[in-house]
Amino acid sequence: MAATVGRLDIVATPIGNLADFSQRARDTLLAADLIAAEDTRRTGQMLTLLGISRPLVSLHDHNERARLAPLLERLAAGGRIALVSDAGTPLVSDPGYALVQAAIDGGHLVQAIPGPSAVLAALASAGLPTDRFCFDGFLPVRGRQRETRLQQIAAELRTIVLFEAPHRIVATLNDLAAACGAQRRAAVARELTKTFETVYRGTLGELIENSAQDANFARGEITIVLQGAPEDVPQADEFLRRLLTLLLEELPPPRVAALAAQLTGRKRSDVYELIARRKSVE
């Protein structure tokens, strides 16, 4: 006897404004046997406001692996599961990948119900190129991983979309300015689709100034959109960063600054300042 095929629907939910909830998404949740939610309390509140009542089970970063077996059993019995995150499209810096992959491997129908996305909303309103872009989620909080990611972002030619927590936005803007230059253009979108939605646009230097003047700058859900690197700059910058990474493993900073300046034509003081910034985040 052929195995029963279940269905997993990946449902995008509002990122703030409930009016953005589509009729298709509503119908999908109403038809679900079970809704797997990142936070059952938050999703329960949303469902109540929308007049929807369905069984809920939590599925977050700390329990997703443990949840796989019972959810796959439900699918194997022909069940229909809807996957939602706290807001926006599931799996985009949110849990759900393991479940989706397991459902696909199990031969079940997996379907996305598109809708609100902070990534696309911020990108569309940033005033930066949209023909080529990449999403890089949240930056590592500290250390070498953060430094490496910042180096990669500085050399990226495409427009870059990032998420950031309110209490880290000022530090992140300063780190981006140090890595990319204060003249790199960017936008900071906060509280998208909500009553106090604000999009700050300008250079990284100007945005840092705005953050010191506007008490609301570091409040609410935040998405950063960063202009890509100029076509003629990233190769040289990336060479310098890789050179510093290699030399610093073998030589003291003053010697590294001298050698790197000779090899790249940069001022020794500028190279030493870059080394100092790298050390400050390690």
Short mmCIF file of C-alpha atoms in Angstrom, two decimals:
data_model
loop_
_atom_site.label_atom_id
_atom_site.label_comp_id
_atom_site.label_asym_id
_atom_site.label_seq_id
_atom_site.Cartn_x
_atom_site.Cartn_y
_atom_site.Cartn_z
CA MET A 1 0.00 0.00 0.00
CA ALA A 2 1.33 3.40 -0.95
CA ALA A 3 2.25 5.72 1.89
CA THR A 4 -0.24 8.48 2.71
CA VAL A 5 0.90 11.91 1.65
CA GLY A 6 0.45 14.77 4.10
CA ARG A 7 0.69 18.48 3.44
CA LEU A 8 2.86 21.15 5.00
CA ASP A 9 1.90 24.76 4.27
CA ILE A 10 4.44 27.49 4.99
CA VAL A 11 2.27 30.50 5.76
CA ALA A 12 3.46 34.11 5.79
CA THR A 13 1.76 36.20 8.47
CA PRO A 14 1.63 39.98 9.01
CA ILE A 15 4.78 41.76 10.20
CA GLY A 16 2.66 44.38 11.92
CA ASN A 17 -0.50 45.36 10.09
CA LEU A 18 -3.16 42.64 10.31
CA ALA A 19 -4.79 44.00 7.15
CA ASP A 20 -1.88 42.46 5.23
CA PHE A 21 -3.12 38.96 6.06
CA SER A 22 -4.33 37.42 2.80
CA GLN A 23 -7.53 35.49 2.29
CA ARG A 24 -5.51 32.55 1.02
CA ALA A 25 -3.44 32.52 4.21
CA ARG A 26 -6.61 32.68 6.30
CA ASP A 27 -8.19 29.79 4.38
CA THR A 28 -4.99 27.75 4.74
CA LEU A 29 -4.88 28.17 8.52
CA LEU A 30 -8.57 27.34 8.81
CA ALA A 31 -8.01 24.12 6.85
CA ALA A 32 -4.99 23.02 8.91
CA ASP A 33 -5.26 20.12 11.34
CA LEU A 34 -2.44 21.69 13.34
CA ILE A 35 -0.51 24.96 13.32
CA ALA A 36 3.20 24.78 14.21
CA ALA A 37 4.12 28.19 15.61
CA GLU A 38 7.38 29.77 16.77
CA ASP A 39 5.56 31.24 19.80
CA THR A 40 2.13 29.75 20.50
CA ARG A 41 1.10 32.66 22.73
CA ARG A 42 1.92 35.28 20.14
CA THR A 43 0.35 33.28 17.31
CA GLY A 44 -2.67 32.52 19.49
CA GLN A 45 -3.25 36.22 20.04
CA MET A 46 -3.03 36.86 16.30
CA LEU A 47 -5.45 34.03 15.52
CA THR A 48 -7.93 35.34 18.06
CA LEU A 49 -7.86 38.79 16.43
CA LEU A 50 -8.43 37.14 13.06
CA GLY A 51 -11.23 34.94 14.32
CA ILE A 52 -9.35 31.68 13.72
CA SER A 53 -9.27 28.77 16.17
CA ARG A 54 -6.97 25.80 15.45
CA PRO A 55 -4.77 23.49 17.56
CA LEU A 56 -1.29 24.91 18.15
CA VAL A 57 2.10 23.33 18.83
CA SER A 58 5.35 25.20 19.44
CA LEU A 59 8.21 24.89 16.96
CA HIS A 60 11.22 27.04 17.74
CA ASP A 61 15.02 26.92 17.59
CA HIS A 62 15.33 24.94 20.82
CA ASN A 63 12.79 22.19 20.15
CA GLU A 64 12.53 21.81 16.37
CA ARG A 65 14.52 18.55 16.22
CA ALA A 66 12.46 17.03 19.02
CA ARG A 67 9.24 18.02 17.28
CA LEU A 68 10.12 16.39 13.95
CA ALA A 69 9.02 12.82 14.74
CA PRO A 70 5.47 13.61 15.95
CA LEU A 71 4.91 16.15 13.19
CA LEU A 72 6.11 13.73 10.53
CA GLU A 73 3.81 11.08 12.01
CA ARG A 74 0.93 13.52 11.60
CA LEU A 75 1.90 14.12 7.97
CA ALA A 76 2.30 10.39 7.34
CA ALA A 77 -1.27 9.90 8.53
CA GLY A 78 -2.42 12.35 5.84
CA GLY A 79 -2.56 15.36 8.13
CA ARG A 80 -2.28 18.97 7.09
CA ILE A 81 0.11 21.19 9.06
CA ALA A 82 0.55 24.94 8.72
CA LEU A 83 3.92 26.42 9.70
CA VAL A 84 4.04 30.04 10.89
CA SER A 85 6.67 32.24 12.54
CA ASP A 86 6.12 35.16 14.89
CA ALA A 87 5.84 37.52 11.91
CA GLY A 88 6.53 37.46 8.20
CA THR A 89 7.66 34.48 6.14
CA PRO A 90 8.81 31.36 8.05
CA LEU A 91 12.42 30.15 7.69
CA VAL A 92 13.72 33.68 6.96
CA SER A 93 15.92 34.02 10.08
CA ASP A 94 13.26 31.89 11.78
CA PRO A 95 12.89 28.17 12.58
CA GLY A 96 11.31 25.64 10.24
CA TYR A 97 14.07 24.52 7.87
CA ALA A 98 14.50 21.11 9.49
CA LEU A 99 10.77 20.41 9.32
CA VAL A 100 10.49 21.51 5.70
CA GLN A 101 13.49 19.41 4.68
CA ALA A 102 12.16 16.37 6.55
CA ALA A 103 8.72 16.76 4.98
CA ILE A 104 10.24 16.96 1.50
CA ASP A 105 12.42 13.91 2.18
CA GLY A 106 9.31 12.08 3.38
CA GLY A 107 7.54 12.70 0.08
CA HIS A 108 4.91 15.04 1.51
CA LEU A 109 3.47 18.05 -0.28
CA VAL A 110 5.22 21.24 0.81
CA GLN A 111 3.77 24.55 -0.33
CA ALA A 112 4.49 28.18 0.49
CA ILE A 113 1.66 30.65 0.99
CA PRO A 114 3.46 33.94 0.25
CA GLY A 115 2.75 37.19 1.97
CA PRO A 116 4.37 39.86 4.19
CA SER A 117 8.16 39.99 4.36
CA ALA A 118 10.28 42.55 6.20
CA VAL A 119 13.12 41.83 3.77
CA LEU A 120 11.14 42.84 0.69
CA ALA A 121 9.27 45.68 2.38
CA ALA A 122 12.53 47.29 3.54
CA LEU A 123 14.23 46.68 0.20
CA ALA A 124 11.36 48.26 -1.75
CA SER A 125 11.32 51.42 0.38
CA ALA A 126 15.08 51.89 0.90
CA GLY A 127 15.78 53.77 -2.32
CA LEU A 128 18.74 51.52 -3.15
CA PRO A 129 19.32 49.22 -6.16
CA THR A 130 17.02 46.19 -6.17
CA ASP A 131 18.07 44.41 -9.37
CA ARG A 132 20.53 42.27 -7.39
CA PHE A 133 20.41 41.82 -3.62
CA CYS A 134 21.22 39.30 -0.89
CA PHE A 135 19.87 38.65 2.60
CA ASP A 136 22.40 38.10 5.38
CA GLY A 137 20.15 37.76 8.45
CA PHE A 138 21.59 38.80 11.81
CA LEU A 139 25.30 39.52 12.14
CA PRO A 140 27.29 37.49 14.67
CA VAL A 141 27.26 39.43 17.92
CA ARG A 142 31.01 39.65 18.52
CA GLY A 143 34.48 38.29 17.89
CA ARG A 144 36.22 36.96 14.80
CA GLN A 145 32.99 35.71 13.25
CA ARG A 146 31.55 39.21 13.29
CA GLU A 147 34.74 40.69 11.84
CA THR A 148 34.80 38.11 9.06
CA ARG A 149 31.16 38.73 8.17
CA LEU A 150 31.72 42.50 8.11
CA GLN A 151 34.64 41.99 5.73
CA GLN A 152 32.46 39.91 3.44
CA ILE A 153 29.68 42.49 3.51
CA ALA A 154 32.13 45.31 2.72
CA ALA A 155 33.18 43.50 -0.47
CA GLU A 156 29.68 42.42 -1.55
CA LEU A 157 28.62 44.04 -4.83
CA ARG A 158 24.89 43.43 -4.34
CA THR A 159 22.54 45.37 -2.10
CA ILE A 160 22.50 43.66 1.32
CA VAL A 161 19.56 43.26 3.70
CA LEU A 162 20.21 42.62 7.40
CA PHE A 163 18.12 42.21 10.53
CA GLU A 164 19.24 43.78 13.81
CA ALA A 165 18.02 44.02 17.37
CA PRO A 166 17.16 47.55 18.58
CA HIS A 167 19.78 47.57 21.33
CA ARG A 168 22.54 46.69 18.83
CA ILE A 169 21.60 48.92 15.90
CA VAL A 170 23.96 51.81 16.79
CA ALA A 171 26.94 49.50 17.31
CA THR A 172 26.18 47.72 14.05
CA LEU A 173 25.98 50.96 12.09
CA ASN A 174 29.35 52.00 13.52
CA ASP A 175 30.87 48.63 12.61
CA LEU A 176 29.43 48.82 9.09
CA ALA A 177 30.84 52.33 8.68
CA ALA A 178 34.25 51.12 9.86
CA ALA A 179 34.20 48.20 7.43
CA CYS A 180 32.51 49.82 4.42
CA GLY A 181 33.26 53.51 4.86
CA ALA A 182 31.00 56.18 6.32
CA GLN A 183 29.92 57.29 2.82
CA ARG A 184 28.30 53.94 1.91
CA ARG A 185 24.56 54.55 1.49
CA ALA A 186 22.04 52.63 3.58
CA ALA A 187 18.55 52.66 5.03
CA VAL A 188 17.26 51.67 8.44
CA ALA A 189 13.60 50.61 8.44
CA ARG A 190 11.84 50.28 11.78
CA GLU A 191 8.33 49.11 12.70
CA LEU A 192 7.47 48.27 9.07
CA THR A 193 3.71 48.32 8.32
CA LYS A 194 2.98 49.47 11.89
CA THR A 195 1.65 52.82 13.11
CA PHE A 196 5.09 54.30 13.74
CA GLU A 197 6.84 52.93 10.64
CA THR A 198 9.93 54.99 9.84
CA VAL A 199 12.58 54.60 7.15
CA TYR A 200 15.83 56.50 7.71
CA ARG A 201 17.90 56.96 4.54
CA GLY A 202 21.37 58.37 3.94
CA THR A 203 25.03 57.46 4.29
CA LEU A 204 26.15 55.29 7.18
CA GLY A 205 27.71 58.40 8.72
CA GLU A 206 24.43 60.30 8.45
CA LEU A 207 22.47 57.41 9.92
CA ILE A 208 24.83 57.28 12.90
CA GLU A 209 24.16 60.99 13.45
CA ASN A 210 20.40 60.35 13.19
CA SER A 211 20.64 57.62 15.79
CA ALA A 212 22.07 60.10 18.29
CA GLN A 213 19.36 62.68 17.60
CA ASP A 214 16.21 60.56 17.36
CA ALA A 215 15.11 58.75 20.52
CA ASN A 216 12.91 56.41 18.46
CA PHE A 217 15.73 55.28 16.17
CA ALA A 218 16.54 52.22 18.29
CA ARG A 219 12.97 51.12 19.01
CA GLY A 220 10.95 48.33 17.44
CA GLU A 221 11.72 45.73 14.78
CA ILE A 222 14.63 46.88 12.60
CA THR A 223 15.80 45.99 9.08
CA ILE A 224 18.95 47.43 7.50
CA VAL A 225 19.44 47.80 3.74
CA LEU A 226 23.02 48.51 2.66
CA GLN A 227 24.26 49.61 -0.73
CA GLY A 228 26.66 47.18 -2.40
CA ALA A 229 30.34 47.95 -2.80
CA PRO A 230 31.46 50.03 -5.80
CA GLU A 231 32.53 47.79 -8.68
CA ASP A 232 36.14 49.03 -8.66
CA VAL A 233 36.79 48.86 -4.89
CA PRO A 234 36.03 45.46 -3.37
CA GLN A 235 38.84 43.51 -4.99
CA ALA A 236 41.53 45.74 -3.46
CA ASP A 237 39.79 45.90 -0.11
CA GLU A 238 39.25 42.16 0.01
CA PHE A 239 42.92 41.56 -0.84
CA LEU A 240 43.96 43.80 2.06
CA ARG A 241 41.64 42.05 4.50
CA ARG A 242 42.84 38.61 3.49
CA LEU A 243 46.43 39.81 3.66
CA LEU A 244 45.95 41.11 7.20
CA THR A 245 44.28 37.88 8.29
CA LEU A 246 47.27 35.85 7.09
CA LEU A 247 50.00 38.17 8.34
CA LEU A 248 48.49 38.69 11.79
CA GLU A 249 48.72 34.95 12.40
CA GLU A 250 52.52 35.18 12.12
CA LEU A 251 53.67 38.74 12.86
CA PRO A 252 53.04 41.56 15.36
CA PRO A 253 50.70 44.39 14.27
CA PRO A 254 53.39 47.06 13.64
CA ARG A 255 55.26 44.75 11.26
CA VAL A 256 52.02 43.70 9.57
CA ALA A 257 51.05 47.35 9.03
CA ALA A 258 54.40 48.11 7.44
CA LEU A 259 54.33 45.11 5.09
CA ALA A 260 50.69 45.54 4.10
CA ALA A 261 51.24 49.24 3.37
CA GLN A 262 54.15 48.38 1.07
CA LEU A 263 52.19 45.67 -0.76
CA THR A 264 48.95 47.64 -1.22
CA GLY A 265 50.13 51.24 -1.50
CA ARG A 266 47.99 52.24 1.49
CA LYS A 267 49.17 54.59 4.22
CA ARG A 268 50.76 52.71 7.09
CA SER A 269 48.62 54.66 9.58
CA ASP A 270 45.41 53.66 7.73
CA VAL A 271 46.39 50.00 7.74
CA TYR A 272 47.28 50.13 11.43
CA GLU A 273 43.88 51.72 12.20
CA LEU A 274 42.17 48.84 10.35
CA ILE A 275 44.19 46.35 12.41
CA ALA A 276 43.17 48.13 15.62
CA ARG A 277 39.48 47.93 14.65
CA ARG A 278 39.83 44.21 13.99
CA LYS A 279 41.40 43.68 17.40
CA SER A 280 38.66 45.67 19.14
CA VAL A 281 35.95 43.17 18.10
CA GLU A 282 37.90 39.99 18.80
#
